[in-house]
mmJSON file of the N, C-alpha and C atoms, coordinates in Angstrom:
{"data_MODEL":{"atom_site":{
"group_PDB":["ATOM","ATOM","ATOM","ATOM","ATOM","ATOM","ATOM","ATOM","ATOM","ATOM","ATOM","ATOM","ATOM","ATOM","ATOM","ATOM","ATOM","ATOM","ATOM","ATOM","ATOM","ATOM","ATOM","ATOM","ATOM","ATOM","ATOM","ATOM","ATOM","ATOM","ATOM","ATOM","ATOM","ATOM","ATOM","ATOM","ATOM","ATOM","ATOM","ATOM","ATOM","ATOM","ATOM","ATOM","ATOM","ATOM","ATOM","ATOM","ATOM","ATOM","ATOM","ATOM","ATOM","ATOM","ATOM","ATOM","ATOM","ATOM","ATOM","ATOM","ATOM","ATOM","ATOM","ATOM","ATOM","ATOM","ATOM","ATOM","ATOM","ATOM","ATOM","ATOM","ATOM","ATOM","ATOM","ATOM","ATOM","ATOM","ATOM","ATOM","ATOM","ATOM","ATOM","ATOM","ATOM","ATOM","ATOM","ATOM","ATOM","ATOM","ATOM","ATOM","ATOM","ATOM","ATOM","ATOM","ATOM","ATOM","ATOM","ATOM","ATOM","ATOM","ATOM","ATOM","ATOM","ATOM","ATOM","ATOM","ATOM","ATOM","ATOM","ATOM","ATOM","ATOM","ATOM","ATOM","ATOM","ATOM","ATOM","ATOM","ATOM","ATOM","ATOM","ATOM","ATOM","ATOM","ATOM","ATOM","ATOM","ATOM","ATOM","ATOM","ATOM","ATOM","ATOM","ATOM","ATOM","ATOM","ATOM","ATOM","ATOM","ATOM","ATOM","ATOM","ATOM","ATOM","ATOM","ATOM","ATOM","ATOM","ATOM","ATOM","ATOM","ATOM","ATOM","ATOM","ATOM","ATOM","ATOM","ATOM","ATOM","ATOM","ATOM","ATOM","ATOM","ATOM","ATOM","ATOM","ATOM","ATOM","ATOM","ATOM","ATOM","ATOM","ATOM","ATOM","ATOM","ATOM","ATOM","ATOM","ATOM","ATOM","ATOM","ATOM","ATOM","ATOM","ATOM","ATOM","ATOM","ATOM","ATOM","ATOM"],
"id":[1,2,3,4,5,6,7,8,9,10,11,12,13,14,15,16,17,18,19,20,21,22,23,24,25,26,27,28,29,30,31,32,33,34,35,36,37,38,39,40,41,42,43,44,45,46,47,48,49,50,51,52,53,54,55,56,57,58,59,60,61,62,63,64,65,66,67,68,69,70,71,72,73,74,75,76,77,78,79,80,81,82,83,84,85,86,87,88,89,90,91,92,93,94,95,96,97,98,99,100,101,102,103,104,105,106,107,108,109,110,111,112,113,114,115,116,117,118,119,120,121,122,123,124,125,126,127,128,129,130,131,132,133,134,135,136,137,138,139,140,141,142,143,144,145,146,147,148,149,150,151,152,153,154,155,156,157,158,159,160,161,162,163,164,165,166,167,168,169,170,171,172,173,174,175,176,177,178,179,180,181,182,183,184,185,186,187,188,189,190,191,192],
"type_symbol":["N","C","C","N","C","C","N","C","C","N","C","C","N","C","C","N","C","C","N","C","C","N","C","C","N","C","C","N","C","C","N","C","C","N","C","C","N","C","C","N","C","C","N","C","C","N","C","C","N","C","C","N","C","C","N","C","C","N","C","C","N","C","C","N","C","C","N","C","C","N","C","C","N","C","C","N","C","C","N","C","C","N","C","C","N","C","C","N","C","C","N","C","C","N","C","C","N","C","C","N","C","C","N","C","C","N","C","C","N","C","C","N","C","C","N","C","C","N","C","C","N","C","C","N","C","C","N","C","C","N","C","C","N","C","C","N","C","C","N","C","C","N","C","C","N","C","C","N","C","C","N","C","C","N","C","C","N","C","C","N","C","C","N","C","C","N","C","C","N","C","C","N","C","C","N","C","C","N","C","C","N","C","C","N","C","C","N","C","C","N","C","C"],
"label_atom_id":["N","CA","C","N","CA","C","N","CA","C","N","CA","C","N","CA","C","N","CA","C","N","CA","C","N","CA","C","N","CA","C","N","CA","C","N","CA","C","N","CA","C","N","CA","C","N","CA","C","N","CA","C","N","CA","C","N","CA","C","N","CA","C","N","CA","C","N","CA","C","N","CA","C","N","CA","C","N","CA","C","N","CA","C","N","CA","C","N","CA","C","N","CA","C","N","CA","C","N","CA","C","N","CA","C","N","CA","C","N","CA","C","N","CA","C","N","CA","C","N","CA","C","N","CA","C","N","CA","C","N","CA","C","N","CA","C","N","CA","C","N","CA","C","N","CA","C","N","CA","C","N","CA","C","N","CA","C","N","CA","C","N","CA","C","N","CA","C","N","CA","C","N","CA","C","N","CA","C","N","CA","C","N","CA","C","N","CA","C","N","CA","C","N","CA","C","N","CA","C","N","CA","C","N","CA","C","N","CA","C","N","CA","C","N","CA","C","N","CA","C","N","CA","C"],
"label_alt_id":[null,null,null,null,null,null,null,null,null,null,null,null,null,null,null,null,null,null,null,null,null,null,null,null,null,null,null,null,null,null,null,null,null,null,null,null,null,null,null,null,null,null,null,null,null,null,null,null,null,null,null,null,null,null,null,null,null,null,null,null,null,null,null,null,null,null,null,null,null,null,null,null,null,null,null,null,null,null,null,null,null,null,null,null,null,null,null,null,null,null,null,null,null,null,null,null,null,null,null,null,null,null,null,null,null,null,null,null,null,null,null,null,null,null,null,null,null,null,null,null,null,null,null,null,null,null,null,null,null,null,null,null,null,null,null,null,null,null,null,null,null,null,null,null,null,null,null,null,null,null,null,null,null,null,null,null,null,null,null,null,null,null,null,null,null,null,null,null,null,null,null,null,null,null,null,null,null,null,null,null,null,null,null,null,null,null,null,null,null,null,null,null],
"label_comp_id":["UNK","UNK","UNK","UNK","UNK","UNK","UNK","UNK","UNK","UNK","UNK","UNK","UNK","UNK","UNK","UNK","UNK","UNK","UNK","UNK","UNK","UNK","UNK","UNK","UNK","UNK","UNK","UNK","UNK","UNK","UNK","UNK","UNK","UNK","UNK","UNK","UNK","UNK","UNK","UNK","UNK","UNK","UNK","UNK","UNK","UNK","UNK","UNK","UNK","UNK","UNK","UNK","UNK","UNK","UNK","UNK","UNK","UNK","UNK","UNK","UNK","UNK","UNK","UNK","UNK","UNK","UNK","UNK","UNK","UNK","UNK","UNK","UNK","UNK","UNK","UNK","UNK","UNK","UNK","UNK","UNK","UNK","UNK","UNK","UNK","UNK","UNK","UNK","UNK","UNK","UNK","UNK","UNK","UNK","UNK","UNK","UNK","UNK","UNK","UNK","UNK","UNK","UNK","UNK","UNK","UNK","UNK","UNK","UNK","UNK","UNK","UNK","UNK","UNK","UNK","UNK","UNK","UNK","UNK","UNK","UNK","UNK","UNK","UNK","UNK","UNK","UNK","UNK","UNK","UNK","UNK","UNK","UNK","UNK","UNK","UNK","UNK","UNK","UNK","UNK","UNK","UNK","UNK","UNK","UNK","UNK","UNK","UNK","UNK","UNK","UNK","UNK","UNK","UNK","UNK","UNK","UNK","UNK","UNK","UNK","UNK","UNK","UNK","UNK","UNK","UNK","UNK","UNK","UNK","UNK","UNK","UNK","UNK","UNK","UNK","UNK","UNK","UNK","UNK","UNK","UNK","UNK","UNK","UNK","UNK","UNK","UNK","UNK","UNK","UNK","UNK","UNK"],
"label_asym_id":["A","A","A","A","A","A","A","A","A","A","A","A","A","A","A","A","A","A","A","A","A","A","A","A","A","A","A","A","A","A","A","A","A","A","A","A","A","A","A","A","A","A","A","A","A","A","A","A","A","A","A","A","A","A","A","A","A","A","A","A","A","A","A","A","A","A","A","A","A","A","A","A","A","A","A","A","A","A","A","A","A","A","A","A","A","A","A","A","A","A","A","A","A","A","A","A","A","A","A","A","A","A","A","A","A","A","A","A","A","A","A","A","A","A","A","A","A","A","A","A","A","A","A","A","A","A","A","A","A","A","A","A","A","A","A","A","A","A","A","A","A","A","A","A","A","A","A","A","A","A","A","A","A","A","A","A","A","A","A","A","A","A","A","A","A","A","A","A","A","A","A","A","A","A","A","A","A","A","A","A","A","A","A","A","A","A","A","A","A","A","A","A"],
"label_entity_id":["1","1","1","1","1","1","1","1","1","1","1","1","1","1","1","1","1","1","1","1","1","1","1","1","1","1","1","1","1","1","1","1","1","1","1","1","1","1","1","1","1","1","1","1","1","1","1","1","1","1","1","1","1","1","1","1","1","1","1","1","1","1","1","1","1","1","1","1","1","1","1","1","1","1","1","1","1","1","1","1","1","1","1","1","1","1","1","1","1","1","1","1","1","1","1","1","1","1","1","1","1","1","1","1","1","1","1","1","1","1","1","1","1","1","1","1","1","1","1","1","1","1","1","1","1","1","1","1","1","1","1","1","1","1","1","1","1","1","1","1","1","1","1","1","1","1","1","1","1","1","1","1","1","1","1","1","1","1","1","1","1","1","1","1","1","1","1","1","1","1","1","1","1","1","1","1","1","1","1","1","1","1","1","1","1","1","1","1","1","1","1","1"],
"label_seq_id":[1,1,1,2,2,2,3,3,3,4,4,4,5,5,5,6,6,6,7,7,7,8,8,8,9,9,9,10,10,10,11,11,11,12,12,12,13,13,13,14,14,14,15,15,15,16,16,16,17,17,17,18,18,18,19,19,19,20,20,20,21,21,21,22,22,22,23,23,23,24,24,24,25,25,25,26,26,26,27,27,27,28,28,28,29,29,29,30,30,30,31,31,31,32,32,32,33,33,33,34,34,34,35,35,35,36,36,36,37,37,37,38,38,38,39,39,39,40,40,40,41,41,41,42,42,42,43,43,43,44,44,44,45,45,45,46,46,46,47,47,47,48,48,48,49,49,49,50,50,50,51,51,51,52,52,52,53,53,53,54,54,54,55,55,55,56,56,56,57,57,57,58,58,58,59,59,59,60,60,60,61,61,61,62,62,62,63,63,63,64,64,64],
"pdbx_PDB_ins_code":[null,null,null,null,null,null,null,null,null,null,null,null,null,null,null,null,null,null,null,null,null,null,null,null,null,null,null,null,null,null,null,null,null,null,null,null,null,null,null,null,null,null,null,null,null,null,null,null,null,null,null,null,null,null,null,null,null,null,null,null,null,null,null,null,null,null,null,null,null,null,null,null,null,null,null,null,null,null,null,null,null,null,null,null,null,null,null,null,null,null,null,null,null,null,null,null,null,null,null,null,null,null,null,null,null,null,null,null,null,null,null,null,null,null,null,null,null,null,null,null,null,null,null,null,null,null,null,null,null,null,null,null,null,null,null,null,null,null,null,null,null,null,null,null,null,null,null,null,null,null,null,null,null,null,null,null,null,null,null,null,null,null,null,null,null,null,null,null,null,null,null,null,null,null,null,null,null,null,null,null,null,null,null,null,null,null,null,null,null,null,null,null],
"Cartn_x":[-26.949,-27.309,-28.68,-29.635,-30.904,-31.384,-32.518,-32.76,-33.625,-33.625,-34.416,-34.797,-36.451,-36.812,-37.496,-36.954,-37.133,-37.86,-38.407,-38.939,-38.001,-38.768,-37.606,-37.203,-37.756,-37.111,-35.981,-36.117,-34.908,-33.902,-33.983,-32.947,-32.04,-33.174,-32.38,-31.446,-32.02,-31.624,-30.033,-29.966,-29.167,-28.004,-28.375,-27.546,-26.483,-27.737,-26.979,-25.781,-25.774,-24.863,-23.643,-23.818,-22.407,-21.314,-20.436,-18.897,-18.232,-17.956,-17.389,-18.367,-17.977,-18.371,-18.777,-18.994,-19.611,-20.952,-20.665,-21.574,-22.631,-24.023,-25.405,-25.031,-24.862,-24.973,-23.743,-22.985,-21.47,-22.207,-22.983,-23.474,-24.273,-25.009,-26.232,-25.201,-24.367,-23.178,-22.723,-22.104,-21.744,-22.578,-23.964,-24.751,-25.235,-25.548,-26.055,-25.037,-24.091,-22.25,-22.777,-22.639,-22.573,-21.562,-21.808,-20.472,-19.918,-18.466,-17.728,-17.17,-17.104,-16.468,-17.877,-18.888,-19.912,-20.01,-19.525,-19.232,-18.4,-17.571,-15.852,-16.633,-17.364,-17.922,-18.759,-19.455,-20.471,-19.613,-18.8,-17.918,-16.841,-16.724,-15.631,-16.723,-18.193,-18.889,-19.33,-19.622,-19.525,-17.898,-17.024,-15.921,-15.853,-16.292,-16.379,-16.487,-17.899,-18.78,-18.678,-17.449,-17.068,-15.852,-15.315,-14.39,-13.241,-12.317,-10.881,-10.4,-10.746,-10.572,-9.378,-8.23,-6.971,-6.639,-6.356,-5.904,-5.462,-4.429,-3.555,-4.65,-5.406,-6.446,-7.215,-7.793,-8.857,-8.305,-7.325,-6.434,-6.476,-5.981,-5.903,-7.012,-8.269,-9.377,-9.939,-9.531,-10.334,-9.391,-8.044,-7.448,-6.552,-6.661,-5.92,-4.355],
"Cartn_y":[25.805,26.758,27.219,27.312,27.387,28.635,29.324,30.73,30.526,31.502,31.649,32.552,32.653,34.008,33.949,35.35,35.719,37.057,37.196,38.32,39.849,40.736,41.86,42.064,41.207,41.883,40.553,39.381,38.357,38.897,39.445,39.869,40.754,41.723,43.19,42.51,41.458,40.929,40.232,39.251,38.639,39.549,40.609,41.685,42.135,42.577,43.324,41.808,41.13,39.877,39.55,40.646,40.201,40.616,39.898,40.176,40.83,42.586,43.197,42.896,43.062,42.164,41.311,40.541,38.923,38.921,38.067,37.296,37.074,36.955,36.617,35.266,34.807,32.984,32.795,33.553,33.149,33.129,34.258,34.886,33.414,32.974,31.862,30.62,30.398,29.269,29.5,30.527,31.207,30.627,31.438,31.609,30.25,28.983,27.6,27.145,26.898,25.813,25.902,24.462,24.232,24.73,25.002,25.831,24.354,24.218,22.94,22.912,24.513,24.529,24.452,24.394,24.827,23.869,22.726,21.623,21.867,22.092,22.949,24.069,25.172,26.106,25.723,25.012,24.21,23.261,22.27,21.767,23.395,24.368,25.138,25.738,26.181,26.55,26.017,24.462,23.226,23.252,23.643,23.798,24.732,25.714,27.286,26.734,26.441,25.845,25.033,24.165,22.841,23.601,23.334,23.856,22.627,23.159,22.49,22.256,22.884,22.522,23.855,23.24,23.822,24.071,24.836,25.519,24.55,23.675,22.563,21.529,21.305,20.107,20.337,21.88,21.776,21.919,22.2,22.397,20.957,20.012,18.661,18.102,18.277,17.904,18.268,19.563,19.686,19.585,19.409,19.032,20.259,21.136,22.39,22.469],
"Cartn_z":[-45.979,-44.439,-45.163,-43.956,-43.764,-43.713,-43.551,-43.101,-42.097,-40.898,-40.028,-39.922,-39.528,-39.543,-38.132,-37.553,-36.001,-35.97,-34.885,-34.591,-34.443,-34.451,-34.319,-33.164,-32.171,-30.631,-30.546,-30.985,-30.963,-31.785,-33.059,-33.288,-33.287,-32.207,-31.633,-30.484,-29.706,-28.536,-29.159,-30.535,-30.885,-31.346,-31.422,-32.075,-31.387,-30.153,-28.716,-27.994,-28.876,-27.938,-28.63,-29.925,-30.833,-29.755,-30.66,-30.15,-31.058,-30.979,-31.917,-33.406,-34.873,-35.548,-36.277,-34.56,-35.119,-35.938,-36.882,-37.749,-36.845,-36.687,-36.146,-35.992,-37.121,-37.196,-36.117,-35.812,-34.717,-33.65,-33.243,-32.185,-31.172,-32.284,-32.252,-32.042,-32.539,-32.665,-31.103,-30.599,-29.221,-27.979,-28.409,-27.313,-26.954,-27.927,-27.927,-27.166,-27.568,-27.314,-25.826,-25.115,-23.961,-23.354,-22.041,-21.285,-20.381,-21.052,-20.481,-18.741,-18.573,-17.145,-15.991,-16.44,-15.559,-14.717,-14.77,-14.022,-12.562,-12.998,-12.042,-10.989,-11.699,-11.032,-10.228,-10.495,-9.371,-8.058,-8.597,-7.56,-6.918,-7.353,-6.438,-5.557,-5.811,-5.067,-3.907,-4.55,-3.223,-2.043,-2.735,-1.799,-1.165,-1.505,-0.764,0.891,0.649,1.498,2.444,2.034,2.993,3.863,4.817,5.944,6.094,5.919,5.892,4.479,3.475,2.247,1.797,1.311,1.268,-0.448,-0.407,-2.256,-3.081,-2.343,-2.956,-3.446,-2.376,-2.405,-3.269,-3.323,-4.368,-5.753,-6.146,-7.33,-7.525,-7.143,-7.023,-7.63,-6.905,-7.016,-8.376,-8.726,-10.203,-11.324,-11.031,-12.103,-12.724,-12.037,-12.02,-12.249],
"occupancy":[1.0,1.0,1.0,1.0,1.0,1.0,1.0,1.0,1.0,1.0,1.0,1.0,1.0,1.0,1.0,1.0,1.0,1.0,1.0,1.0,1.0,1.0,1.0,1.0,1.0,1.0,1.0,1.0,1.0,1.0,1.0,1.0,1.0,1.0,1.0,1.0,1.0,1.0,1.0,1.0,1.0,1.0,1.0,1.0,1.0,1.0,1.0,1.0,1.0,1.0,1.0,1.0,1.0,1.0,1.0,1.0,1.0,1.0,1.0,1.0,1.0,1.0,1.0,1.0,1.0,1.0,1.0,1.0,1.0,1.0,1.0,1.0,1.0,1.0,1.0,1.0,1.0,1.0,1.0,1.0,1.0,1.0,1.0,1.0,1.0,1.0,1.0,1.0,1.0,1.0,1.0,1.0,1.0,1.0,1.0,1.0,1.0,1.0,1.0,1.0,1.0,1.0,1.0,1.0,1.0,1.0,1.0,1.0,1.0,1.0,1.0,1.0,1.0,1.0,1.0,1.0,1.0,1.0,1.0,1.0,1.0,1.0,1.0,1.0,1.0,1.0,1.0,1.0,1.0,1.0,1.0,1.0,1.0,1.0,1.0,1.0,1.0,1.0,1.0,1.0,1.0,1.0,1.0,1.0,1.0,1.0,1.0,1.0,1.0,1.0,1.0,1.0,1.0,1.0,1.0,1.0,1.0,1.0,1.0,1.0,1.0,1.0,1.0,1.0,1.0,1.0,1.0,1.0,1.0,1.0,1.0,1.0,1.0,1.0,1.0,1.0,1.0,1.0,1.0,1.0,1.0,1.0,1.0,1.0,1.0,1.0,1.0,1.0,1.0,1.0,1.0,1.0],
"B_iso_or_equiv":[0.0,0.0,0.0,0.0,0.0,0.0,0.0,0.0,0.0,0.0,0.0,0.0,0.0,0.0,0.0,0.0,0.0,0.0,0.0,0.0,0.0,0.0,0.0,0.0,0.0,0.0,0.0,0.0,0.0,0.0,0.0,0.0,0.0,0.0,0.0,0.0,0.0,0.0,0.0,0.0,0.0,0.0,0.0,0.0,0.0,0.0,0.0,0.0,0.0,0.0,0.0,0.0,0.0,0.0,0.0,0.0,0.0,0.0,0.0,0.0,0.0,0.0,0.0,0.0,0.0,0.0,0.0,0.0,0.0,0.0,0.0,0.0,0.0,0.0,0.0,0.0,0.0,0.0,0.0,0.0,0.0,0.0,0.0,0.0,0.0,0.0,0.0,0.0,0.0,0.0,0.0,0.0,0.0,0.0,0.0,0.0,0.0,0.0,0.0,0.0,0.0,0.0,0.0,0.0,0.0,0.0,0.0,0.0,0.0,0.0,0.0,0.0,0.0,0.0,0.0,0.0,0.0,0.0,0.0,0.0,0.0,0.0,0.0,0.0,0.0,0.0,0.0,0.0,0.0,0.0,0.0,0.0,0.0,0.0,0.0,0.0,0.0,0.0,0.0,0.0,0.0,0.0,0.0,0.0,0.0,0.0,0.0,0.0,0.0,0.0,0.0,0.0,0.0,0.0,0.0,0.0,0.0,0.0,0.0,0.0,0.0,0.0,0.0,0.0,0.0,0.0,0.0,0.0,0.0,0.0,0.0,0.0,0.0,0.0,0.0,0.0,0.0,0.0,0.0,0.0,0.0,0.0,0.0,0.0,0.0,0.0,0.0,0.0,0.0,0.0,0.0,0.0],
"pdbx_formal_charge":[null,null,null,null,null,null,null,null,null,null,null,null,null,null,null,null,null,null,null,null,null,null,null,null,null,null,null,null,null,null,null,null,null,null,null,null,null,null,null,null,null,null,null,null,null,null,null,null,null,null,null,null,null,null,null,null,null,null,null,null,null,null,null,null,null,null,null,null,null,null,null,null,null,null,null,null,null,null,null,null,null,null,null,null,null,null,null,null,null,null,null,null,null,null,null,null,null,null,null,null,null,null,null,null,null,null,null,null,null,null,null,null,null,null,null,null,null,null,null,null,null,null,null,null,null,null,null,null,null,null,null,null,null,null,null,null,null,null,null,null,null,null,null,null,null,null,null,null,null,null,null,null,null,null,null,null,null,null,null,null,null,null,null,null,null,null,null,null,null,null,null,null,null,null,null,null,null,null,null,null,null,null,null,null,null,null,null,null,null,null,null,null],
"auth_seq_id":[1,1,1,2,2,2,3,3,3,4,4,4,5,5,5,6,6,6,7,7,7,8,8,8,9,9,9,10,10,10,11,11,11,12,12,12,13,13,13,14,14,14,15,15,15,16,16,16,17,17,17,18,18,18,19,19,19,20,20,20,21,21,21,22,22,22,23,23,23,24,24,24,25,25,25,26,26,26,27,27,27,28,28,28,29,29,29,30,30,30,31,31,31,32,32,32,33,33,33,34,34,34,35,35,35,36,36,36,37,37,37,38,38,38,39,39,39,40,40,40,41,41,41,42,42,42,43,43,43,44,44,44,45,45,45,46,46,46,47,47,47,48,48,48,49,49,49,50,50,50,51,51,51,52,52,52,53,53,53,54,54,54,55,55,55,56,56,56,57,57,57,58,58,58,59,59,59,60,60,60,61,61,61,62,62,62,63,63,63,64,64,64],
"auth_comp_id":["UNK","UNK","UNK","UNK","UNK","UNK","UNK","UNK","UNK","UNK","UNK","UNK","UNK","UNK","UNK","UNK","UNK","UNK","UNK","UNK","UNK","UNK","UNK","UNK","UNK","UNK","UNK","UNK","UNK","UNK","UNK","UNK","UNK","UNK","UNK","UNK","UNK","UNK","UNK","UNK","UNK","UNK","UNK","UNK","UNK","UNK","UNK","UNK","UNK","UNK","UNK","UNK","UNK","UNK","UNK","UNK","UNK","UNK","UNK","UNK","UNK","UNK","UNK","UNK","UNK","UNK","UNK","UNK","UNK","UNK","UNK","UNK","UNK","UNK","UNK","UNK","UNK","UNK","UNK","UNK","UNK","UNK","UNK","UNK","UNK","UNK","UNK","UNK","UNK","UNK","UNK","UNK","UNK","UNK","UNK","UNK","UNK","UNK","UNK","UNK","UNK","UNK","UNK","UNK","UNK","UNK","UNK","UNK","UNK","UNK","UNK","UNK","UNK","UNK","UNK","UNK","UNK","UNK","UNK","UNK","UNK","UNK","UNK","UNK","UNK","UNK","UNK","UNK","UNK","UNK","UNK","UNK","UNK","UNK","UNK","UNK","UNK","UNK","UNK","UNK","UNK","UNK","UNK","UNK","UNK","UNK","UNK","UNK","UNK","UNK","UNK","UNK","UNK","UNK","UNK","UNK","UNK","UNK","UNK","UNK","UNK","UNK","UNK","UNK","UNK","UNK","UNK","UNK","UNK","UNK","UNK","UNK","UNK","UNK","UNK","UNK","UNK","UNK","UNK","UNK","UNK","UNK","UNK","UNK","UNK","UNK","UNK","UNK","UNK","UNK","UNK","UNK"],
"auth_asym_id":["A","A","A","A","A","A","A","A","A","A","A","A","A","A","A","A","A","A","A","A","A","A","A","A","A","A","A","A","A","A","A","A","A","A","A","A","A","A","A","A","A","A","A","A","A","A","A","A","A","A","A","A","A","A","A","A","A","A","A","A","A","A","A","A","A","A","A","A","A","A","A","A","A","A","A","A","A","A","A","A","A","A","A","A","A","A","A","A","A","A","A","A","A","A","A","A","A","A","A","A","A","A","A","A","A","A","A","A","A","A","A","A","A","A","A","A","A","A","A","A","A","A","A","A","A","A","A","A","A","A","A","A","A","A","A","A","A","A","A","A","A","A","A","A","A","A","A","A","A","A","A","A","A","A","A","A","A","A","A","A","A","A","A","A","A","A","A","A","A","A","A","A","A","A","A","A","A","A","A","A","A","A","A","A","A","A","A","A","A","A","A","A"],
"auth_atom_id":["N","CA","C","N","CA","C","N","CA","C","N","CA","C","N","CA","C","N","CA","C","N","CA","C","N","CA","C","N","CA","C","N","CA","C","N","CA","C","N","CA","C","N","CA","C","N","CA","C","N","CA","C","N","CA","C","N","CA","C","N","CA","C","N","CA","C","N","CA","C","N","CA","C","N","CA","C","N","CA","C","N","CA","C","N","CA","C","N","CA","C","N","CA","C","N","CA","C","N","CA","C","N","CA","C","N","CA","C","N","CA","C","N","CA","C","N","CA","C","N","CA","C","N","CA","C","N","CA","C","N","CA","C","N","CA","C","N","CA","C","N","CA","C","N","CA","C","N","CA","C","N","CA","C","N","CA","C","N","CA","C","N","CA","C","N","CA","C","N","CA","C","N","CA","C","N","CA","C","N","CA","C","N","CA","C","N","CA","C","N","CA","C","N","CA","C","N","CA","C","N","CA","C","N","CA","C","N","CA","C","N","CA","C","N","CA","C","N","CA","C","N","CA","C"],
"pdbx_PDB_model_num":[1,1,1,1,1,1,1,1,1,1,1,1,1,1,1,1,1,1,1,1,1,1,1,1,1,1,1,1,1,1,1,1,1,1,1,1,1,1,1,1,1,1,1,1,1,1,1,1,1,1,1,1,1,1,1,1,1,1,1,1,1,1,1,1,1,1,1,1,1,1,1,1,1,1,1,1,1,1,1,1,1,1,1,1,1,1,1,1,1,1,1,1,1,1,1,1,1,1,1,1,1,1,1,1,1,1,1,1,1,1,1,1,1,1,1,1,1,1,1,1,1,1,1,1,1,1,1,1,1,1,1,1,1,1,1,1,1,1,1,1,1,1,1,1,1,1,1,1,1,1,1,1,1,1,1,1,1,1,1,1,1,1,1,1,1,1,1,1,1,1,1,1,1,1,1,1,1,1,1,1,1,1,1,1,1,1,1,1,1,1,1,1]
}}}
C-alpha cells in the first residue's frame, strides 16, 4: 500500500463524501470508479426527447 499526501482541503472533501464509517481508501475507490450506467442515462435522455417512444420499446432498447 502506498501513502498519499493531500492538503487539508482535499482530505476534508474526501471525509465529507464517506458513507457511514467508510475508510478513506474505500471512498477514493468509489469516487474514482467509472459509472457503467452513464451510457444508459444519456440514452434515456435522448429517448425522452424523441416523439413516439413507448415504454416497452424503450425497455427493449435498453435491455431492461
